[in-house]
CSV table of C-alpha atoms in Angstrom, one decimal:
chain,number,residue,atom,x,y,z
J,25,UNK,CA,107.0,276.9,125.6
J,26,UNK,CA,104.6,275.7,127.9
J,27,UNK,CA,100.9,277.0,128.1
J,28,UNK,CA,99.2,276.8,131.4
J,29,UNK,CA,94.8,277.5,132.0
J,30,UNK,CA,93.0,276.2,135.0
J,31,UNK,CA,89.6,274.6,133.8
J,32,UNK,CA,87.5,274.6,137.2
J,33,UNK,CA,84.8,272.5,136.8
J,34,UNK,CA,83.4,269.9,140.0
J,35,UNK,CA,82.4,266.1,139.1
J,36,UNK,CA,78.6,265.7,138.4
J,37,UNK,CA,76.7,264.3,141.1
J,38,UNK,CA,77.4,261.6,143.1
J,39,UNK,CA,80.9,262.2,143.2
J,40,UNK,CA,82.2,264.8,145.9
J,41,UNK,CA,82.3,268.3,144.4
J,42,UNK,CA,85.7,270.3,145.1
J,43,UNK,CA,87.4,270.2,142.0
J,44,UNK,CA,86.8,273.3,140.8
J,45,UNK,CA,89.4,275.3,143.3
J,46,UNK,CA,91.8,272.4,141.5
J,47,UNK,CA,93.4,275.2,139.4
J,48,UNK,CA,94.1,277.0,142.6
J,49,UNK,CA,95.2,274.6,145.0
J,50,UNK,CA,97.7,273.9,142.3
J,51,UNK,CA,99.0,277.0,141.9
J,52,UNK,CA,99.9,277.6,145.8
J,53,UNK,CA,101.5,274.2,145.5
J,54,UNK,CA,103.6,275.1,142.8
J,55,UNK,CA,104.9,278.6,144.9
J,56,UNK,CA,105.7,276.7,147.7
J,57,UNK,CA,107.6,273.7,145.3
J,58,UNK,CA,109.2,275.9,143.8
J,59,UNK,CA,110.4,278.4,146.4
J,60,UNK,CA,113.9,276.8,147.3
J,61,UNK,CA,114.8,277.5,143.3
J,62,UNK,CA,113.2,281.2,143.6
J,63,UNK,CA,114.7,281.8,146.7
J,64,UNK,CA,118.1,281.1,145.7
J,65,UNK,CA,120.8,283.9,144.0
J,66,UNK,CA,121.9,281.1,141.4
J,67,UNK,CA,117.7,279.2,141.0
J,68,UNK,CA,119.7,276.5,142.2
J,69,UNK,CA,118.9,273.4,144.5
J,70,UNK,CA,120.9,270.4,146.3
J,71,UNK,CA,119.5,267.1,147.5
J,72,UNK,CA,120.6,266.1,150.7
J,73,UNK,CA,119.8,262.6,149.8
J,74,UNK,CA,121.2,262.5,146.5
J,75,UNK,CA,123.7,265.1,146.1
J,76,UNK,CA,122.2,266.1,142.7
J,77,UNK,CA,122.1,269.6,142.1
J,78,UNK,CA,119.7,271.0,139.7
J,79,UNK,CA,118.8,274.6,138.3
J,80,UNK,CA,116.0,275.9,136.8
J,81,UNK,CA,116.9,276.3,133.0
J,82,UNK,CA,117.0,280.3,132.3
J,83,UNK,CA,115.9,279.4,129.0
J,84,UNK,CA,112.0,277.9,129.1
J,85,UNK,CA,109.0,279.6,128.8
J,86,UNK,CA,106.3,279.1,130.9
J,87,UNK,CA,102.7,281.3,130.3
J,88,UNK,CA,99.8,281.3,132.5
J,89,UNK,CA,97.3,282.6,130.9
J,90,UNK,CA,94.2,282.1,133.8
J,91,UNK,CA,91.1,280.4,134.0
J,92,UNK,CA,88.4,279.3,131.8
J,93,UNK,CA,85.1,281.0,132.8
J,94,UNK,CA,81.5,279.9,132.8
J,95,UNK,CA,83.0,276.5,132.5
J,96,UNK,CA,80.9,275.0,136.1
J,97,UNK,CA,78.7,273.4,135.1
J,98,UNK,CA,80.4,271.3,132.1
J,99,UNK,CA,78.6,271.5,129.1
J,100,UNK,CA,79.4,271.1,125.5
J,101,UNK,CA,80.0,274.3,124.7
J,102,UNK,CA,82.7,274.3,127.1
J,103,UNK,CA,84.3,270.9,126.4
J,104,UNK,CA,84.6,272.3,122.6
J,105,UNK,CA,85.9,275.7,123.8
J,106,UNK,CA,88.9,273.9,126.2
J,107,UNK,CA,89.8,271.5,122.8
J,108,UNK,CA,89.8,274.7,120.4
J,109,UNK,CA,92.0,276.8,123.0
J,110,UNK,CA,94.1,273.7,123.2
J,111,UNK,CA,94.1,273.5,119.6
J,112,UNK,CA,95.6,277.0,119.0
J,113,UNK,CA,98.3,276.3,121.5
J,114,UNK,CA,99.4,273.6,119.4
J,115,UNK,CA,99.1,275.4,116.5
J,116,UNK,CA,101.6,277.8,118.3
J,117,UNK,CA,104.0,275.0,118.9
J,118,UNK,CA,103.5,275.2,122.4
J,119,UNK,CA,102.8,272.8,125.0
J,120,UNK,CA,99.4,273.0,126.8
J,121,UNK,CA,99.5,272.0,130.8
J,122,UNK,CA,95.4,272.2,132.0
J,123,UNK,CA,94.4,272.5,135.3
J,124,UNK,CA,91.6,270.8,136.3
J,125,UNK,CA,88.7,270.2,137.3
J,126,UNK,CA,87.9,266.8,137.2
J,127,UNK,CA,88.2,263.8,134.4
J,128,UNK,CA,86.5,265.4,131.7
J,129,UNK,CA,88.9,268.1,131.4
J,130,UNK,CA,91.3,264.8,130.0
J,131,UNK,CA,88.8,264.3,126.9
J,132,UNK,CA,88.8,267.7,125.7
J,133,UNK,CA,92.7,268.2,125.9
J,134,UNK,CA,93.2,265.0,123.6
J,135,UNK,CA,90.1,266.4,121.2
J,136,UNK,CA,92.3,269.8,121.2
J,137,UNK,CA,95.5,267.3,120.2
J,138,UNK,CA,94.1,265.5,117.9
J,139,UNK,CA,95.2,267.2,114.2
J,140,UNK,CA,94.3,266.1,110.9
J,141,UNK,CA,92.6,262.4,112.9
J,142,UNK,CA,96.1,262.0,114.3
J,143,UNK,CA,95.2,261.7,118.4
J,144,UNK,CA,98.4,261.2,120.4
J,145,UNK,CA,99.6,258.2,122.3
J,146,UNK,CA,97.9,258.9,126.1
J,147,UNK,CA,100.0,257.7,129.1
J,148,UNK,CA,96.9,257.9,131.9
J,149,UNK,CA,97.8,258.0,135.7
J,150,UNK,CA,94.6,257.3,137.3
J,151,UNK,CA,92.8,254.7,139.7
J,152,UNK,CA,90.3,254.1,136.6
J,153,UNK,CA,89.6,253.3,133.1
J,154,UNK,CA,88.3,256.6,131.6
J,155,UNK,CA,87.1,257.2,127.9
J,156,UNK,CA,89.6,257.9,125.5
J,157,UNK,CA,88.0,259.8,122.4
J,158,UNK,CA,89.7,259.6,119.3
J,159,UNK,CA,91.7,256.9,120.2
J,160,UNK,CA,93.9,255.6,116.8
J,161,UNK,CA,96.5,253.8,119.4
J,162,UNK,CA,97.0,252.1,122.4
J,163,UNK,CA,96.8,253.6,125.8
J,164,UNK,CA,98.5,252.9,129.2
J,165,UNK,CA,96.7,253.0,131.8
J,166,UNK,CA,98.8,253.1,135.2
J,167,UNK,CA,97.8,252.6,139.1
J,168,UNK,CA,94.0,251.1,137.7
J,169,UNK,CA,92.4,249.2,140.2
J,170,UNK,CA,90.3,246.1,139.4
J,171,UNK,CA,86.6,248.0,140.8
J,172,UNK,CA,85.9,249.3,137.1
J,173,UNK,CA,82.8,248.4,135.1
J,174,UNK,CA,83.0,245.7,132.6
J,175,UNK,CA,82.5,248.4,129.6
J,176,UNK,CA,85.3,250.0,130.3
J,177,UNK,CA,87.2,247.1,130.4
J,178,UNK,CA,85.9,246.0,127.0
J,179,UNK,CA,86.5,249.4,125.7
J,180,UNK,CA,90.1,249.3,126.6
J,181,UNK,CA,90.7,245.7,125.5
J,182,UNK,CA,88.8,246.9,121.7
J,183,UNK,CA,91.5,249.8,121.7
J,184,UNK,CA,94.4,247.9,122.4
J,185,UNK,CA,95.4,249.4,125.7
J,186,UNK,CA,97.6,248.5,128.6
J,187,UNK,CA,97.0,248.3,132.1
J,188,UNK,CA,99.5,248.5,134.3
J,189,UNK,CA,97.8,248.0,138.0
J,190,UNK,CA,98.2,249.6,141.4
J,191,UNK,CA,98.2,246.0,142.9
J,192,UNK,CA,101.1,245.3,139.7
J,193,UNK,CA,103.3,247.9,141.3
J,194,UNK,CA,102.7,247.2,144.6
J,195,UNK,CA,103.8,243.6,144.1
J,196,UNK,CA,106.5,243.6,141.7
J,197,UNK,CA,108.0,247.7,142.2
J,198,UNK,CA,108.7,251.1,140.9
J,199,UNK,CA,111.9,249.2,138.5
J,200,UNK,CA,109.6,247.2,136.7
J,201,UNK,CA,106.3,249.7,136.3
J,202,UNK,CA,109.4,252.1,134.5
J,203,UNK,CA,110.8,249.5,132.4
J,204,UNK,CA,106.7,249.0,131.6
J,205,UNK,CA,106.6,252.9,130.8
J,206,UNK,CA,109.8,253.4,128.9
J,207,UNK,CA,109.1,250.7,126.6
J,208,UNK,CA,105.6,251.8,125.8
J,209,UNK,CA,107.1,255.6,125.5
J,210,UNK,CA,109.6,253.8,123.0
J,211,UNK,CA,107.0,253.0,120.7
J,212,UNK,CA,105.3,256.0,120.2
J,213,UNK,CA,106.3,259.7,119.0
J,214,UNK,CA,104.0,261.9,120.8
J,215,UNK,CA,102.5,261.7,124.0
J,216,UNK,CA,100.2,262.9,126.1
J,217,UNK,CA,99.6,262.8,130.4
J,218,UNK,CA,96.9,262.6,132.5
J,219,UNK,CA,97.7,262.8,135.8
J,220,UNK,CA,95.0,262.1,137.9
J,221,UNK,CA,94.9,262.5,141.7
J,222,UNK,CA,92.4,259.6,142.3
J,223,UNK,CA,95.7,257.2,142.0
J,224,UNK,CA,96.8,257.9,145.2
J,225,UNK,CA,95.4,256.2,148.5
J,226,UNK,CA,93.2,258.1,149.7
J,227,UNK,CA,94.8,258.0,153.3
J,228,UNK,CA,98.0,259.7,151.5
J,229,UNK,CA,96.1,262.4,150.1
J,230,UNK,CA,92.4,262.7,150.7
J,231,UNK,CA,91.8,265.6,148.4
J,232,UNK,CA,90.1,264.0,145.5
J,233,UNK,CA,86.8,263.4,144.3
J,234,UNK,CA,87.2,259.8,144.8
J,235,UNK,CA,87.8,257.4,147.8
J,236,UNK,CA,90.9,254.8,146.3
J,237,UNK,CA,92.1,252.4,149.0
J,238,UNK,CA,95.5,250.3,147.9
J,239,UNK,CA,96.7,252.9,145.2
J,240,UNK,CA,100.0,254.4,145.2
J,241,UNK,CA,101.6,256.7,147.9
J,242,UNK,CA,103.0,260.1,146.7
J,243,UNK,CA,106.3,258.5,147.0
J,244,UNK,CA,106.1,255.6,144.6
J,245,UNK,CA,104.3,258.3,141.6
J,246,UNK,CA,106.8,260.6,142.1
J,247,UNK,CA,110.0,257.9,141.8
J,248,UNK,CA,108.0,256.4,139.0
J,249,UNK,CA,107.9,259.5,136.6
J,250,UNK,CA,111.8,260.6,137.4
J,251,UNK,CA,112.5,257.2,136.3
J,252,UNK,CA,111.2,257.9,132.8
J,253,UNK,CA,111.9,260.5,130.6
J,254,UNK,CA,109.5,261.3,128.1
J,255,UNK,CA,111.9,264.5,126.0
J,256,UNK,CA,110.7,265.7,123.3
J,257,UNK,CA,107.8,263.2,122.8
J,258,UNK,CA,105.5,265.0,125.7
J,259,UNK,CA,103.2,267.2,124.0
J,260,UNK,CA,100.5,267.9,126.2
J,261,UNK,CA,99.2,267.5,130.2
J,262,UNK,CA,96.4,267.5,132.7
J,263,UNK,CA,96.6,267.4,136.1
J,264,UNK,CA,93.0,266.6,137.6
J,265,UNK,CA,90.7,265.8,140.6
J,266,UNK,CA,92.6,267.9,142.9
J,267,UNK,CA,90.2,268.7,145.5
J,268,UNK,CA,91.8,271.1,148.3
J,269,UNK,CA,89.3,271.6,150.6
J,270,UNK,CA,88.5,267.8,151.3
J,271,UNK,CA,92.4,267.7,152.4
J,272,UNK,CA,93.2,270.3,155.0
J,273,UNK,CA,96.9,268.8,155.5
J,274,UNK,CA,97.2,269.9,151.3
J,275,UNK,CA,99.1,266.6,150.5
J,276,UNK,CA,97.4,266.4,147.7
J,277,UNK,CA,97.9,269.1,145.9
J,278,UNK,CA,101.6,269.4,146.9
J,279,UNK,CA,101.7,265.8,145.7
J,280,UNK,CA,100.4,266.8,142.3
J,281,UNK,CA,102.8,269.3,142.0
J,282,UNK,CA,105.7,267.2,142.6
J,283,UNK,CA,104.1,264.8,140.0
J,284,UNK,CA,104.0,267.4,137.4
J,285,UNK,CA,107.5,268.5,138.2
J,286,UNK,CA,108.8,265.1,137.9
J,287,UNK,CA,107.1,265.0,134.1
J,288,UNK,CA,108.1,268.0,133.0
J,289,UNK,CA,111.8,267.6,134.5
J,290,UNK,CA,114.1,268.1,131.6
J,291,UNK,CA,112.0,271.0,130.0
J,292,UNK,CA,112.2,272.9,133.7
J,293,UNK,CA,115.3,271.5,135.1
J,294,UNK,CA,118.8,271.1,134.5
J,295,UNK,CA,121.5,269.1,136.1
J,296,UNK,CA,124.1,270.9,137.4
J,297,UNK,CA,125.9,268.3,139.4
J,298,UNK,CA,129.7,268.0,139.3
């Protein structure tokens, strides 16, 4: 089962506000996704380019169960009320998918994950180095670009992690930034994503917090996470720093939503191609 709450909270000051009609802006993107499946007698879809046919599998669960409120502004309180509710959805052997809201929304849903000092393996789409609390492993840290303080740095060398660039990618491909992924998915049991909007150029999607010039187009993130398959190791999401009103086109949020798709393929999805 999958366990869905929108945690609208905006960035603190400088950083562009927006974020909090994240939850939202995601939502919308995920009707219109999703309507050639619910438009169809049999839920199912073909790729012209492809030819794969895929269904949506009759059998998951999916709940939304809303928003957090009095969240904006982020306090405390609220960071330990998002890690408790995620906490409990564990506890139900459920998956927790937050909304967000901006990065912050990340730290609590790994406090909520961590059980008995066990924190899970993180796999962190994002244009930055961000604070990992609890952090008993290494974490991969894809499409970071070089502009990040030298703290961060240092923290992320301390803990072991991985950095797998936006410049890396651009240079050397989607193939290798996969066989990156899949080898560091290899070597752990349970994972959680943070998918972070700020990876992608800003001139691809300009709703984010954020300005990012060189990261990834919507294009690359979306063939990067079909070429992995995290199964049964995926335990928990956020999708964050969607700001919808500083991109009227909406790429961004419909580029987040294909994102998430792409991670939670095999739990929504199944192939049906003969």
């Amino acid at each position: 089962a999958i366990a869905i709450f929108g945690v609208p909270i905006d960035p603190p000051a400088p950083q562009r506000s927006g974020t909090a009609a994240g939850p939202l802006g995601l939502r919308e993107a995920s009707h219109a996704v999703l309507h050639p499946y619910l438009s169809s007698p049999s839920q199912t879809v073909t790729d012209i380019e492809t030819g794969r046919k895929t269904r949506l599998r009759d059998d998951n669960a999916v709940l939304d169960i809303g928003d957090l409120l009095a969240c904006n502004p982020w306090t405390s309180t609220a960071s330990q009320t998002v890690a408790a509710l995620v906490g409990e959805i564990v506890s139900q052997k459920a998956m927790p998918l937050l909304l967000g809201g901006d990065s912050r929304v990340v730290e609590a849903l790994l406090d909520g994950m961590t059980v008995e000092g066990d924190s899970p393996a993180c796999l962190i789409l994002s244009n930055k180095l961000m604070r990992v609390p609890n952090a008993s492993n290494a974490h991969l840290f894809v499409g970071t670009n070089g502009l990040q303080p030298a703290t961060q740095w240092k923290t992320c060398r301390d803990a072991g992690g991985i950095v797998l660039s936006a410049e890396h990618i651009h240079v050397n491909g989607i193939e290798a930034a996969v066989d990156t992924i899949a080898a560091y998915i290899r070597q752990n049991q349970r994972f959680a994503v943070c998918l972070d909007l700020e990876i992608l150029d800003s001139g691809h999607a300009a709703g984010s917090p954020g300005i990012n010039v060189g990261g990834l187009t919507p294009e690359q993130l979306t063939a990067m996470l079909s070429g992995i398959d995290l199964a049964d190791k995926l335990a928990g999401i956020a999708a964050v720093n969607v700001a919808p009103a500083l991109d009227p086109r909406g790429l961004t949020e419909l580029a987040a939503m294909e994102a998430l798709l792409a991670i939670l393929d095999t739990q929504l999805f199944e192939d049906v191609t003969t």
